[in-house]
CSV table of C-alpha atoms and ligand atoms in Angstrom, one decimal:
chain,number,residue,atom,x,y,z
L,269,MET,CA,67.7,112.6,113.2
L,270,ILE,CA,70.0,109.7,112.1
L,271,GLN,CA,71.6,110.5,108.7
L,272,GLY,CA,73.7,107.4,108.1
L,273,PHE,CA,76.6,105.2,109.2
L,274,ASP,CA,79.4,107.5,110.1
L,275,HIS,CA,82.1,104.8,110.7
L,276,ILE,CA,82.5,101.4,112.2
L,277,GLU,CA,85.3,101.0,114.7
L,278,SER,CA,86.8,97.6,115.7
L,279,TYR,CA,89.0,97.0,118.7
L,280,VAL,CA,91.7,94.6,117.6
L,281,GLY,CA,95.1,93.1,118.6
L,282,ASN,CA,97.1,94.8,115.9
L,283,ALA,CA,95.4,97.7,114.1
L,284,HIS,CA,98.2,98.0,111.5
L,285,ALA,CA,97.9,94.4,110.4
L,286,THR,CA,94.1,94.6,110.2
L,287,ALA,CA,94.2,97.8,108.2
L,288,TYR,CA,96.8,96.1,105.9
L,289,PHE,CA,94.3,93.3,105.2
L,290,PHE,CA,91.5,95.8,104.4
L,291,THR,CA,93.7,97.9,102.1
L,292,HIS,CA,95.6,95.1,100.4
L,293,ALA,CA,92.9,92.4,100.2
L,294,LEU,CA,89.7,94.5,100.0
L,295,GLY,CA,90.8,97.6,98.1
L,296,PHE,CA,90.2,100.1,100.9
L,297,ARG,CA,92.3,103.3,100.8
L,298,PRO,CA,94.5,104.4,103.7
L,299,TYR,CA,92.8,107.5,105.1
L,300,ALA,CA,93.8,108.7,108.6
L,301,GLN,CA,95.7,107.6,111.7
L,302,ALA,CA,96.0,108.6,115.4
L,303,GLY,CA,98.4,107.5,118.1
L,304,LEU,CA,101.3,108.6,120.3
L,305,GLU,CA,102.5,110.9,117.6
L,306,THR,CA,99.2,112.7,117.5
L,307,GLY,CA,98.8,112.9,121.3
L,308,ARG,CA,96.7,109.8,122.0
L,309,ARG,CA,98.5,108.0,124.8
L,310,ASP,CA,96.5,104.8,125.2
L,311,ARG,CA,95.7,103.6,121.6
L,312,HIS,CA,96.7,103.6,118.0
L,313,SER,CA,94.0,103.8,115.3
L,314,TYR,CA,94.0,103.5,111.6
L,315,CYS,CA,91.1,104.6,109.4
L,316,VAL,CA,90.5,103.2,105.9
L,317,GLN,CA,87.9,104.3,103.4
L,318,GLN,CA,86.2,103.2,100.3
L,319,GLY,CA,83.1,104.9,98.7
L,320,LYS,CA,81.2,106.2,101.7
L,321,ILE,CA,82.6,103.4,104.0
L,322,ARG,CA,84.9,104.4,106.8
L,323,LEU,CA,86.4,101.7,109.0
L,324,VAL,CA,88.5,102.3,112.0
L,325,PHE,CA,90.8,99.7,113.6
L,326,THR,CA,92.2,100.5,117.1
L,327,ASN,CA,94.6,98.6,119.3
L,328,PRO,CA,95.5,99.3,122.9
L,329,LEU,CA,99.1,100.4,123.8
L,330,SER,CA,99.2,98.6,127.1
L,331,PRO,CA,97.5,95.5,128.7
L,332,ARG,CA,95.4,97.8,130.9
L,333,GLY,CA,92.2,99.6,130.2
L,334,ASP,CA,88.9,99.2,128.4
L,335,ILE,CA,90.4,98.5,124.9
L,336,ALA,CA,92.7,95.7,126.1
L,337,ARG,CA,89.8,94.2,128.2
L,338,HIS,CA,87.5,94.3,125.1
L,339,VAL,CA,90.1,92.5,123.0
L,340,ARG,CA,90.7,89.9,125.7
L,341,GLN,CA,87.0,89.2,126.1
L,342,HIS,CA,85.7,89.4,122.5
L,343,GLY,CA,88.8,89.0,120.3
L,344,ASP,CA,89.0,91.3,117.3
L,345,ALA,CA,85.5,92.7,117.2
L,346,ILE,CA,83.3,95.7,116.4
L,347,ARG,CA,83.1,98.1,119.3
L,348,ASP,CA,81.4,101.1,117.8
L,349,ILE,CA,78.7,101.4,115.1
L,350,ALA,CA,79.0,105.2,114.8
L,351,LEU,CA,76.1,107.1,113.4
L,352,THR,CA,76.1,110.6,111.8
L,353,VAL,CA,73.4,112.7,113.4
L,354,GLU,CA,72.1,116.2,112.9
L,355,ASP,CA,72.4,117.1,116.6
L,356,ALA,CA,74.5,115.0,119.0
L,357,GLN,CA,73.0,116.6,122.1
L,358,VAL,CA,69.4,115.9,121.1
L,359,ALA,CA,70.2,112.4,119.9
L,360,PHE,CA,72.1,111.6,123.2
L,361,GLU,CA,69.2,112.8,125.3
L,362,ARG,CA,66.7,110.8,123.4
L,363,CYS,CA,68.9,107.6,123.8
L,364,LEU,CA,69.1,108.2,127.5
L,365,GLU,CA,65.3,108.6,127.7
L,366,ALA,CA,65.0,105.2,126.0
L,367,GLY,CA,67.2,103.7,128.7
L,368,ALA,CA,70.6,103.7,127.0
L,369,GLU,CA,73.7,103.7,129.2
L,370,PRO,CA,75.7,106.9,128.8
L,371,ILE,CA,79.3,106.1,127.6
L,372,ALA,CA,80.5,109.7,126.8
L,373,GLU,CA,78.6,112.9,127.4
L,374,PRO,CA,78.3,115.3,124.4
L,375,HIS,CA,81.7,116.9,123.9
L,376,VAL,CA,83.5,118.9,121.1
L,377,LEU,CA,86.6,117.6,119.3
L,378,GLU,CA,88.6,120.4,117.7
L,379,ASP,CA,91.7,121.0,115.6
L,380,ALA,CA,92.8,123.4,113.0
L,381,HIS,CA,90.4,122.0,110.4
L,382,GLY,CA,87.2,122.6,112.5
L,383,SER,CA,85.2,120.8,115.1
L,384,VAL,CA,83.0,117.8,115.5
L,385,ARG,CA,80.5,117.2,118.4
L,386,CYS,CA,80.3,113.6,119.6
L,387,ALA,CA,78.5,111.6,122.3
L,388,SER,CA,78.4,107.8,122.9
L,389,VAL,CA,75.7,105.5,124.3
L,390,GLY,CA,75.8,101.8,125.0
L,391,THR,CA,73.7,99.2,123.2
L,392,PHE,CA,73.7,95.3,123.2
L,393,GLY,CA,76.7,93.6,124.8
L,394,ASN,CA,79.8,95.9,125.0
L,395,THR,CA,78.9,97.6,121.7
L,396,VAL,CA,78.4,101.4,121.6
L,397,HIS,CA,76.9,103.9,119.2
L,398,THR,CA,78.9,107.1,118.9
L,399,LEU,CA,76.7,109.9,117.7
L,400,VAL,CA,78.7,112.2,115.4
L,401,GLU,CA,77.6,115.7,114.5
L,402,ARG,CA,80.1,116.7,111.8
L,403,GLY,CA,79.0,120.2,110.8
L,404,PHE,CA,81.6,121.5,108.4
L,405,TYR,CA,84.7,119.6,109.5
L,406,ARG,CA,87.4,119.6,106.8
L,407,GLY,CA,90.2,117.5,108.3
L,408,ALA,CA,91.1,113.8,107.9
L,409,PHE,CA,88.3,111.8,109.5
L,410,LEU,CA,88.1,113.3,113.0
L,411,PRO,CA,90.0,115.9,115.0
L,412,GLY,CA,93.1,114.2,116.5
L,413,PHE,CA,93.7,112.2,113.3
L,414,CYS,CA,96.3,113.0,110.7
L,415,PRO,CA,96.3,111.9,107.0
L,416,TRP,CA,97.7,108.4,106.4
L,417,ARG,CA,98.8,107.8,102.9
L,418,PRO,CA,101.2,105.0,102.3
L,419,THR,CA,102.2,104.7,98.7
L,420,GLY,CA,101.6,101.6,96.5
L,421,GLU,CA,99.1,100.3,94.0
L,422,LEU,CA,95.6,99.5,95.1
L,423,SER,CA,93.1,97.4,93.2
L,424,ALA,CA,90.0,99.0,91.6
L,425,THR,CA,87.0,98.3,93.7
L,426,HIS,CA,83.2,98.7,93.7
L,427,LEU,CA,82.2,99.0,97.4
L,428,VAL,CA,80.0,102.1,97.8
L,429,ALA,CA,78.5,102.1,101.3
L,430,VAL,CA,77.7,100.1,104.4
L,431,ASP,CA,74.5,98.3,103.5
L,432,HIS,CA,73.8,96.8,107.0
L,433,VAL,CA,75.5,95.7,110.2
L,434,ALA,CA,74.0,92.4,111.4
L,435,CYS,CA,74.0,92.0,115.2
L,436,CYS,CA,73.5,88.9,117.4
L,437,VAL,CA,71.6,89.3,120.6
L,438,GLU,CA,70.8,86.9,123.4
L,439,SER,CA,67.9,84.5,123.1
L,440,GLY,CA,64.7,86.1,124.2
L,441,SER,CA,66.0,89.7,124.0
L,442,LEU,CA,65.1,90.5,120.3
L,443,ASP,CA,61.9,92.3,120.9
L,444,ARG,CA,63.4,94.4,123.7
L,445,TRP,CA,66.2,95.6,121.4
L,446,VAL,CA,63.7,96.4,118.5
L,447,ASP,CA,61.8,98.5,121.0
L,448,PHE,CA,65.0,100.2,122.1
L,449,TYR,CA,65.9,101.2,118.6
L,450,GLU,CA,62.4,102.5,117.9
L,451,ARG,CA,62.5,104.7,121.0
L,452,ALA,CA,66.1,105.8,121.0
L,453,PHE,CA,66.7,106.4,117.3
L,454,GLY,CA,63.2,106.6,115.8
L,455,PHE,CA,64.0,103.5,113.8
L,456,GLY,CA,61.2,101.4,112.3
L,457,GLU,CA,61.0,97.6,111.9
L,458,VAL,CA,61.7,97.3,108.2
L,459,HIS,CA,61.9,93.5,107.8
L,460,HIS,CA,61.1,90.4,109.8
L,461,GLU,CA,62.3,86.9,109.1
L,462,ASP,CA,62.3,83.7,111.1
L,463,ILE,CA,64.6,81.1,109.7
L,464,VAL,CA,64.2,77.4,110.5
L,465,THR,CA,66.3,74.7,108.9
L,466,GLU,CA,66.5,71.1,110.0
L,467,GLN,CA,69.5,71.8,112.1
L,468,SER,CA,69.0,75.2,113.7
L,469,ALA,CA,66.7,78.2,114.0
L,470,MET,CA,66.9,81.9,114.5
L,471,ASN,CA,64.6,84.9,114.7
L,472,SER,CA,65.5,88.1,112.9
L,473,LYS,CA,64.0,91.6,112.8
L,474,VAL,CA,65.6,94.4,111.0
L,475,VAL,CA,65.4,98.0,112.3
L,476,GLY,CA,66.3,100.9,110.1
L,477,SER,CA,66.4,104.7,110.0
L,478,ALA,CA,63.6,106.7,108.4
L,479,ASN,CA,65.8,107.6,105.4
L,480,GLY,CA,66.5,103.9,104.7
L,481,VAL,CA,70.3,104.4,105.0
L,482,VAL,CA,71.0,102.6,108.3
L,483,LYS,CA,69.8,99.0,108.6
L,484,LEU,CA,70.6,96.8,111.6
L,485,PRO,CA,69.4,93.1,111.3
L,486,LEU,CA,69.1,91.9,114.9
L,487,MET,CA,69.2,88.1,115.3
L,488,GLU,CA,68.5,85.9,118.3
L,489,PRO,CA,68.8,82.1,118.5
L,490,ALA,CA,65.4,80.3,118.6
L,491,SER,CA,64.9,77.2,120.6
L,492,HIS,CA,65.9,74.2,118.6
L,493,GLN,CA,68.0,71.1,119.2
L,494,GLY,CA,70.9,72.2,117.0
L,495,LYS,CA,73.3,75.1,117.5
L,496,SER,CA,72.6,78.0,115.1
L,497,GLN,CA,75.2,80.4,113.8
L,498,ILE,CA,73.8,82.9,116.3
L,499,ASP,CA,74.5,80.5,119.2
L,500,GLU,CA,78.0,80.0,117.9
L,501,PHE,CA,78.6,83.7,117.7
L,502,LEU,CA,77.4,84.4,121.2
L,503,GLU,CA,79.6,81.6,122.6
L,504,TYR,CA,82.8,82.6,120.8
L,505,HIS,CA,82.3,86.3,121.0
L,506,GLY,CA,81.4,86.2,124.7
L,507,GLY,CA,77.9,87.7,124.5
L,508,ALA,CA,76.0,90.0,122.1
L,509,GLY,CA,77.7,91.9,119.4
L,510,ALA,CA,78.0,92.9,115.8
L,511,GLN,CA,78.4,89.7,113.7
L,512,HIS,CA,78.9,90.8,110.1
L,513,LEU,CA,79.4,94.0,108.0
L,514,ALA,CA,77.7,94.1,104.6
L,515,PHE,CA,79.2,96.3,102.0
L,516,LEU,CA,76.9,97.5,99.2
L,517,SER,CA,78.5,97.0,95.8
L,518,ASP,CA,77.5,98.5,92.4
L,519,ASP,CA,79.0,95.6,90.6
L,520,ILE,CA,79.4,92.4,92.7
L,521,VAL,CA,80.7,90.3,89.8
L,522,ALA,CA,83.6,92.7,89.0
L,523,GLN,CA,84.2,93.1,92.7
L,524,VAL,CA,84.4,89.4,93.6
L,525,GLU,CA,86.5,88.7,90.4
L,526,ALA,CA,88.9,91.4,91.6
L,527,LEU,CA,89.0,90.0,95.1
L,528,GLN,CA,89.5,86.4,93.9
L,529,ARG,CA,92.4,87.6,91.6
L,530,GLY,CA,94.0,89.3,94.7
L,531,GLY,CA,93.6,86.0,96.6
L,532,GLY,CA,93.6,87.5,100.1
L,533,VAL,CA,89.9,86.9,100.9
L,534,ASP,CA,88.4,83.5,101.7
L,535,PHE,CA,84.8,83.2,100.5
L,536,LEU,CA,82.2,80.6,101.6
L,537,GLU,CA,81.8,78.0,98.9
L,538,THR,CA,78.3,77.4,97.6
L,539,PRO,CA,77.4,73.8,96.6
L,540,ASP,CA,76.8,73.2,92.9
L,541,PRO,CA,73.2,72.0,93.2
L,542,TYR,CA,72.3,75.4,94.6
L,543,TYR,CA,72.9,76.8,91.1
L,544,ASP,CA,71.0,74.0,89.4
L,545,ALA,CA,67.9,75.0,91.4
L,546,LEU,CA,68.5,78.8,91.1
L,547,PRO,CA,66.5,79.6,87.9
L,548,GLY,CA,63.5,77.9,89.3
L,549,ARG,CA,63.8,79.7,92.6
L,550,VAL,CA,64.5,83.3,91.5
L,551,GLY,CA,63.4,83.4,87.8
L,552,THR,CA,65.1,85.6,85.2
L,553,ILE,CA,68.1,87.6,86.3
L,554,ARG,CA,70.6,89.7,84.4
L,555,GLU,CA,73.7,87.9,85.5
L,556,ASP,CA,75.1,84.7,83.9
L,557,ILE,CA,74.5,81.9,86.4
L,558,GLU,CA,77.7,80.1,85.4
L,559,VAL,CA,79.6,83.2,86.4
L,560,LEU,CA,77.8,83.4,89.7
L,561,ARG,CA,78.6,79.7,90.3
L,562,ARG,CA,82.3,80.3,89.7
L,563,LEU,CA,82.3,83.2,92.1
L,564,ASN,CA,80.1,81.6,94.8
L,565,VAL,CA,77.6,84.5,94.5
L,566,VAL,CA,74.1,83.6,95.8
L,567,VAL,CA,70.8,85.2,94.8
L,568,ASP,CA,67.5,85.9,96.6
L,569,ARG,CA,64.3,87.5,95.5
L,570,ASP,CA,61.6,89.4,97.3
L,571,PRO,CA,58.5,91.3,96.1
L,572,HIS,CA,60.6,94.3,95.2
L,573,GLY,CA,63.3,92.7,93.1
L,574,TYR,CA,66.4,90.5,93.7
L,575,LEU,CA,69.8,90.7,95.4
L,576,LEU,CA,73.2,89.1,95.0
L,577,GLN,CA,75.4,88.4,97.9
L,578,VAL,CA,78.6,86.7,98.9
L,579,PHE,CA,80.0,85.9,102.3
L,580,THR,CA,83.6,85.6,103.6
L,581,ARG,CA,84.8,83.1,106.1
L,582,PRO,CA,85.5,84.7,109.5
L,583,VAL,CA,88.1,87.5,109.4
L,584,THR,CA,88.4,88.0,113.1
L,585,GLY,CA,90.4,84.9,114.2
L,586,ARG,CA,87.5,83.5,116.2
L,587,PRO,CA,84.4,82.1,114.4
L,588,THR,CA,82.6,85.4,115.0
L,589,GLY,CA,83.0,88.3,112.6
L,590,PHE,CA,82.7,88.1,108.8
L,591,LEU,CA,82.1,90.3,105.8
L,592,GLU,CA,79.4,90.3,103.1
L,593,VAL,CA,79.2,92.0,99.7
L,594,ILE,CA,75.7,92.7,98.5
L,595,GLN,CA,74.3,94.1,95.3
L,596,ARG,CA,70.6,95.1,95.3
L,597,ARG,CA,68.6,95.0,92.1
L,598,GLY,CA,65.5,96.4,93.8
L,599,ALA,CA,65.3,93.8,96.6
L,600,ARG,CA,64.9,95.2,100.1
L,601,GLY,CA,65.5,91.9,102.0
L,602,PHE,CA,68.7,90.4,103.4
L,603,GLY,CA,68.9,87.0,101.7
L,604,GLY,CA,66.9,84.9,104.2
L,605,GLY,CA,65.8,82.7,101.3
L,606,ASN,CA,69.4,81.6,100.8
L,607,VAL,CA,69.7,80.1,104.2
L,608,ARG,CA,67.1,77.4,103.3
L,609,ALA,CA,68.2,77.1,99.6
L,610,LEU,CA,71.8,76.5,100.7
L,611,PHE,CA,70.6,73.9,103.3
L,612,GLU,CA,68.5,72.1,100.7
L,613,ALA,CA,71.4,72.1,98.2
L,614,VAL,CA,73.6,70.3,100.8
L,615,GLU,CA,70.7,67.9,101.4
L,616,ARG,CA,70.5,67.1,97.6
L,617,VAL,CA,74.2,66.3,97.6
L,618,GLN,CA,73.7,64.1,100.7
L,619,ALA,CA,70.8,62.4,99.0
L,620,ALA,CA,72.9,61.7,95.9
L,621,ARG,CA,75.4,59.9,98.2
L,622,GLY,CA,72.5,57.8,99.5
L,623,ASN,CA,72.9,59.3,103.0
L,624,LEU,CA,69.6,61.0,103.6
S,234,FE2,FE1,73.8,90.3,105.9
């Protein structure tokens, strides 16, 4: 029923500036836009694209209305995790049976290039899922959008698809949301991870589509004395929402080298002792550990293989939304082992200073 991620739409203060960041710092291509000139009176949207990834950034044109309210409450934040479906009507009805709030009834969007059937349902927080039935639409992105192709050189990139969208939900609600995704979308629980460090704790369950393309790690804070990154997200975002977008890469080393040359993306730094302990933790890998150390790429292994990942600092203004680049060499996990490994690396540095 669910074929894949269709697009991810964020509501932001200035869609043009955000699109500029994604095109100039992250190598996305300008793709489509819609606004007053194309008959939309309340918003302006820019769509950028790379591989199979389509991101939409929308800003309100006035201080009134749902978009402005969303930006006021959540800051720049993901509003819509849109999913491509075979049949929007059937998908919509199934979501309602599972208890989803209807946001937009099934309706047809049309222009000279064809038509697309859409419907939207609510999920955690103020986040929605638009169900997109594309059929044979041949235009730019969606009816109502026109092509957007500013000129200029763009860097070569290696992002091929959205790997997962990680979402933070309120403490105690994780199992309810897993149940919702199972009933509404026919997702299965594909992964389960509880992460406890000395300072904080969280529970995480990953729901995914039957074809393995859509994966949503859902995370809730677990009771613990410290404040977890999930608590921090819920506080600054103003409730549940999508925390990070992970882009699947076919060459993370080339990708991160290109992004570091460009200089527009701030990555989380990984402490040196993490890499000293890496061979013992993950065994033999194809990549040169000294290169990974220079690029702050971290590695995790599961029974199926290993994965490489790198995280940016927040890109949304608030300490809420960030980006991940992930390359999978067989692994099906999400890097849970890195949380503890990074924590222990910090501890070793602390111990070396005689402060543990
Ligand atoms: Fe992730």
